[in-house]
Amino acid sequence: MTRVLYLYGGWPGHQPYQVAEEWARPLFAELGFDVEETNDVFALDADLTGYDLIALNWNNALLSEGLSAAQEDSLLGAVAAGTGIAAWHGAAAAFRTSIKYHWLLGGSFLEHPAGEGVKHPYEVSIVDKSHEITRGVGDFRVASEQYYMSVDPNNHVLAETTFTGEHVPWIDGYRVPQAWTKTWGRGRVFYSAVGHDLDDLRNPDVTRLCTQGFAWAARDAK
């Protein structure tokens, strides 16, 4: 059975506990995952190599928060050895001072041009329709924080969004990845920027994208 460490919590603005109860647990159950939940980042101090997947919905309140060197080494070492990463939304804004964590994840949140927490409607377009993660997933529309991100140019981009320039005129027409994959050693990484609240995650296309992304990430890349 697939062993999963699910780290969630921190700042309550992204509803991490409600998301766990009403969205993540049913998703993991559908996949048949054996999940160990934790709300304590010190869980990353342990040997993580026994897990097939680490699911991340940790949310930081302070820009100064980061992982310790030991936590970084434990996490990156486990992924290099074959443990997968599945993360969404606020995970790209977590552990801001941990550069290696963001290198592993493949990106870092920069800003939501419409404003924090604003229910701003935007489109997400699937750019790789042939990947197993996007099978059956159509373009979709959500109404929440549209993430403008700094991303690793070597990511395999699955979906992107286009900014209109309504709030910041000079980014009109700019396209920014919103879901991607990458590998780190033998470990697979999947990230989706969508997921500010339950309404976003309950979108059938978002749930399907994440379900298939989690299943993909839980398998050893080699």
Short mmCIF file of C-alpha atoms in Angstrom, two decimals:
data_model
loop_
_atom_site.label_atom_id
_atom_site.label_comp_id
_atom_site.label_asym_id
_atom_site.label_seq_id
_atom_site.Cartn_x
_atom_site.Cartn_y
_atom_site.Cartn_z
CA MET A 1 0.00 0.00 0.00
CA THR A 2 1.16 3.54 -0.80
CA ARG A 3 2.40 5.26 2.38
CA VAL A 4 1.74 9.00 2.55
CA LEU A 5 2.82 11.71 4.98
CA TYR A 6 0.30 14.56 4.79
CA LEU A 7 1.62 17.81 6.29
CA TYR A 8 -0.98 20.55 6.59
CA GLY A 9 -1.83 23.48 8.81
CA GLY A 10 -0.22 26.76 9.75
CA TRP A 11 -1.92 29.98 8.72
CA PRO A 12 -5.71 29.34 8.64
CA GLY A 13 -6.47 31.57 5.64
CA HIS A 14 -6.29 28.66 3.20
CA GLN A 15 -8.63 26.52 5.32
CA PRO A 16 -6.07 23.69 5.73
CA TYR A 17 -8.08 21.79 8.33
CA GLN A 18 -11.37 22.05 6.45
CA VAL A 19 -9.61 21.08 3.21
CA ALA A 20 -8.14 18.03 4.95
CA GLU A 21 -11.50 16.88 6.27
CA GLU A 22 -13.72 17.60 3.29
CA TRP A 23 -11.43 17.22 0.27
CA ALA A 24 -8.04 15.61 0.89
CA ARG A 25 -9.15 12.65 3.02
CA PRO A 26 -11.81 11.52 0.51
CA LEU A 27 -9.27 11.92 -2.30
CA PHE A 28 -6.67 9.81 -0.48
CA ALA A 29 -9.32 7.20 0.34
CA GLU A 30 -10.30 6.97 -3.32
CA LEU A 31 -6.66 6.33 -4.19
CA GLY A 32 -6.33 3.70 -1.47
CA PHE A 33 -3.44 5.52 0.22
CA ASP A 34 -2.31 4.75 3.76
CA VAL A 35 -2.04 8.28 5.16
CA GLU A 36 -0.28 9.59 8.24
CA GLU A 37 -1.42 13.14 9.00
CA THR A 38 0.61 15.76 10.86
CA ASN A 39 0.25 19.44 11.70
CA ASP A 40 3.85 19.70 12.88
CA VAL A 41 6.70 20.72 10.57
CA PHE A 42 9.10 18.99 12.95
CA ALA A 43 7.84 15.76 11.36
CA LEU A 44 10.27 16.66 8.56
CA ASP A 45 13.18 16.09 10.94
CA ALA A 46 12.55 12.34 10.79
CA ASP A 47 13.73 9.82 8.21
CA LEU A 48 11.21 10.30 5.40
CA THR A 49 12.49 7.60 3.06
CA GLY A 50 9.81 5.13 4.19
CA TYR A 51 7.06 7.19 2.57
CA ASP A 52 6.00 6.86 -1.06
CA LEU A 53 4.55 10.39 -1.09
CA ILE A 54 4.65 13.58 0.96
CA ALA A 55 1.53 15.74 0.47
CA LEU A 56 2.03 19.40 1.35
CA ASN A 57 -0.61 21.95 2.26
CA TRP A 58 1.45 23.92 4.77
CA ASN A 59 0.75 27.64 4.99
CA ASN A 60 3.14 30.17 6.51
CA ALA A 61 2.06 33.43 8.10
CA LEU A 62 5.55 34.96 8.21
CA LEU A 63 7.95 35.60 5.35
CA SER A 64 10.80 34.78 7.73
CA GLU A 65 9.66 31.18 8.23
CA GLY A 66 11.75 28.42 6.70
CA LEU A 67 12.96 24.89 7.13
CA SER A 68 16.03 24.09 9.16
CA ALA A 69 19.06 22.73 7.34
CA ALA A 70 18.32 19.29 8.81
CA GLN A 71 14.70 19.40 7.59
CA GLU A 72 15.80 20.48 4.12
CA ASP A 73 18.34 17.65 3.97
CA SER A 74 15.78 15.10 5.17
CA LEU A 75 13.14 16.20 2.66
CA LEU A 76 15.41 16.57 -0.36
CA GLY A 77 17.24 13.35 0.45
CA ALA A 78 14.00 11.36 0.70
CA VAL A 79 12.75 12.69 -2.63
CA ALA A 80 16.07 11.97 -4.31
CA ALA A 81 15.75 8.40 -3.03
CA GLY A 82 12.27 7.97 -4.53
CA THR A 83 9.68 9.62 -2.28
CA GLY A 84 7.25 11.76 -4.28
CA ILE A 85 5.92 15.25 -3.55
CA ALA A 86 2.34 16.38 -4.18
CA ALA A 87 1.63 20.00 -3.23
CA TRP A 88 -0.84 22.72 -3.93
CA HIS A 89 -1.50 26.46 -3.63
CA GLY A 90 0.09 27.79 -0.42
CA ALA A 91 2.90 25.22 -0.52
CA ALA A 92 4.60 27.56 -3.02
CA ALA A 93 4.46 30.36 -0.43
CA ALA A 94 5.65 28.19 2.46
CA PHE A 95 9.16 28.11 3.95
CA ARG A 96 10.07 31.32 2.16
CA THR A 97 13.68 31.38 3.31
CA SER A 98 14.35 27.77 2.24
CA ILE A 99 15.76 28.17 -1.26
CA LYS A 100 16.39 24.44 -1.76
CA TYR A 101 12.77 23.65 -0.86
CA HIS A 102 11.56 25.92 -3.67
CA TRP A 103 14.11 24.44 -6.06
CA LEU A 104 12.69 21.03 -5.21
CA LEU A 105 9.09 22.22 -5.61
CA GLY A 106 9.82 23.92 -8.91
CA GLY A 107 8.48 27.36 -8.12
CA SER A 108 7.73 30.11 -5.67
CA PHE A 109 4.69 32.33 -5.22
CA LEU A 110 5.32 36.01 -6.00
CA GLU A 111 1.97 37.81 -5.90
CA HIS A 112 -1.77 37.73 -6.63
CA PRO A 113 -2.22 40.91 -8.69
CA ALA A 114 -5.96 41.20 -7.89
CA GLY A 115 -5.21 41.24 -4.16
CA GLU A 116 -4.92 38.73 -1.35
CA GLY A 117 -8.01 36.60 -0.85
CA VAL A 118 -9.94 38.38 -3.63
CA LYS A 119 -12.49 36.21 -5.47
CA HIS A 120 -11.10 37.06 -8.89
CA PRO A 121 -12.41 34.87 -11.77
CA TYR A 122 -9.73 33.50 -14.09
CA GLU A 123 -9.15 30.70 -16.56
CA VAL A 124 -6.70 27.82 -16.32
CA SER A 125 -5.76 26.19 -19.63
CA ILE A 126 -4.38 22.68 -20.00
CA VAL A 127 -1.28 22.90 -22.18
CA ASP A 128 -0.28 19.22 -22.14
CA LYS A 129 -3.45 17.24 -22.82
CA SER A 130 -1.58 13.96 -23.41
CA HIS A 131 -0.06 13.57 -19.94
CA GLU A 132 -1.61 10.95 -17.65
CA ILE A 133 -2.22 13.63 -15.03
CA THR A 134 -4.37 15.72 -17.38
CA ARG A 135 -6.31 12.80 -18.87
CA GLY A 136 -9.97 13.82 -18.91
CA VAL A 137 -9.20 17.26 -17.45
CA GLY A 138 -10.57 20.20 -19.42
CA ASP A 139 -9.77 23.90 -19.26
CA PHE A 140 -11.53 25.33 -16.21
CA ARG A 141 -12.49 28.55 -14.52
CA VAL A 142 -12.04 29.37 -10.84
CA ALA A 143 -12.67 32.51 -8.79
CA SER A 144 -9.98 33.06 -6.20
CA GLU A 145 -6.31 34.03 -5.95
CA GLN A 146 -4.61 33.92 -9.35
CA TYR A 147 -0.98 33.07 -8.58
CA TYR A 148 1.80 34.97 -10.34
CA MET A 149 4.85 32.76 -9.82
CA SER A 150 8.55 32.36 -10.35
CA VAL A 151 9.07 28.90 -11.84
CA ASP A 152 11.89 26.54 -12.78
CA PRO A 153 12.27 26.70 -16.59
CA ASN A 154 12.93 22.96 -16.57
CA ASN A 155 9.49 22.08 -15.16
CA HIS A 156 7.14 20.08 -17.36
CA VAL A 157 4.17 22.46 -17.53
CA LEU A 158 0.70 20.92 -17.48
CA ALA A 159 -1.49 24.03 -17.15
CA GLU A 160 -1.14 27.80 -17.27
CA THR A 161 -3.14 30.97 -16.77
CA THR A 162 -3.08 34.26 -18.66
CA PHE A 163 -3.22 37.59 -16.86
CA THR A 164 -5.49 40.30 -18.27
CA GLY A 165 -3.66 43.36 -17.00
CA GLU A 166 -6.82 44.55 -15.23
CA HIS A 167 -4.98 45.09 -11.97
CA VAL A 168 -1.37 45.46 -13.17
CA PRO A 169 -1.48 46.78 -16.76
CA TRP A 170 2.03 45.79 -17.84
CA ILE A 171 1.40 42.05 -17.29
CA ASP A 172 -1.48 42.01 -19.79
CA GLY A 173 -1.22 38.80 -21.79
CA TYR A 174 1.49 37.26 -19.60
CA ARG A 175 1.16 33.48 -19.20
CA VAL A 176 2.26 31.83 -15.95
CA PRO A 177 2.36 28.07 -15.24
CA GLN A 178 -0.23 26.84 -12.72
CA ALA A 179 0.45 23.10 -12.64
CA TRP A 180 3.59 21.16 -13.44
CA THR A 181 5.71 18.10 -12.83
CA LYS A 182 9.41 17.57 -12.37
CA THR A 183 11.75 14.93 -11.01
CA TRP A 184 14.32 15.19 -8.25
CA GLY A 185 16.60 12.18 -8.38
CA ARG A 186 14.25 9.21 -8.28
CA GLY A 187 11.38 11.24 -6.82
CA ARG A 188 8.50 12.75 -8.73
CA VAL A 189 7.09 16.20 -7.93
CA PHE A 190 3.58 17.46 -8.78
CA TYR A 191 2.35 20.97 -7.95
CA SER A 192 -0.90 22.83 -8.64
CA ALA A 193 -1.31 26.52 -7.80
CA VAL A 194 -5.09 26.21 -7.60
CA GLY A 195 -6.61 25.66 -4.17
CA HIS A 196 -7.16 28.84 -2.18
CA ASP A 197 -10.34 27.38 -0.70
CA LEU A 198 -12.70 24.44 -0.94
CA ASP A 199 -14.72 25.95 -3.79
CA ASP A 200 -11.61 25.85 -6.00
CA LEU A 201 -10.64 22.31 -5.04
CA ARG A 202 -14.16 20.95 -5.47
CA ASN A 203 -14.16 21.94 -9.12
CA PRO A 204 -14.34 18.51 -10.83
CA ASP A 205 -11.45 19.30 -13.18
CA VAL A 206 -9.27 20.46 -10.27
CA THR A 207 -10.07 17.36 -8.22
CA ARG A 208 -9.33 15.10 -11.18
CA LEU A 209 -6.07 16.92 -11.91
CA CYS A 210 -4.95 16.51 -8.30
CA THR A 211 -6.11 12.91 -7.94
CA GLN A 212 -4.15 11.89 -11.01
CA GLY A 213 -1.23 14.12 -10.03
CA PHE A 214 -1.00 12.54 -6.58
CA ALA A 215 -1.12 9.03 -8.05
CA TRP A 216 1.63 9.95 -10.53
CA ALA A 217 3.88 11.52 -7.90
CA ALA A 218 3.60 8.51 -5.59
CA ARG A 219 5.47 6.30 -8.05
CA ASP A 220 9.25 6.03 -8.17
CA ALA A 221 10.59 7.82 -11.24
CA LYS A 222 12.98 4.96 -11.94
#
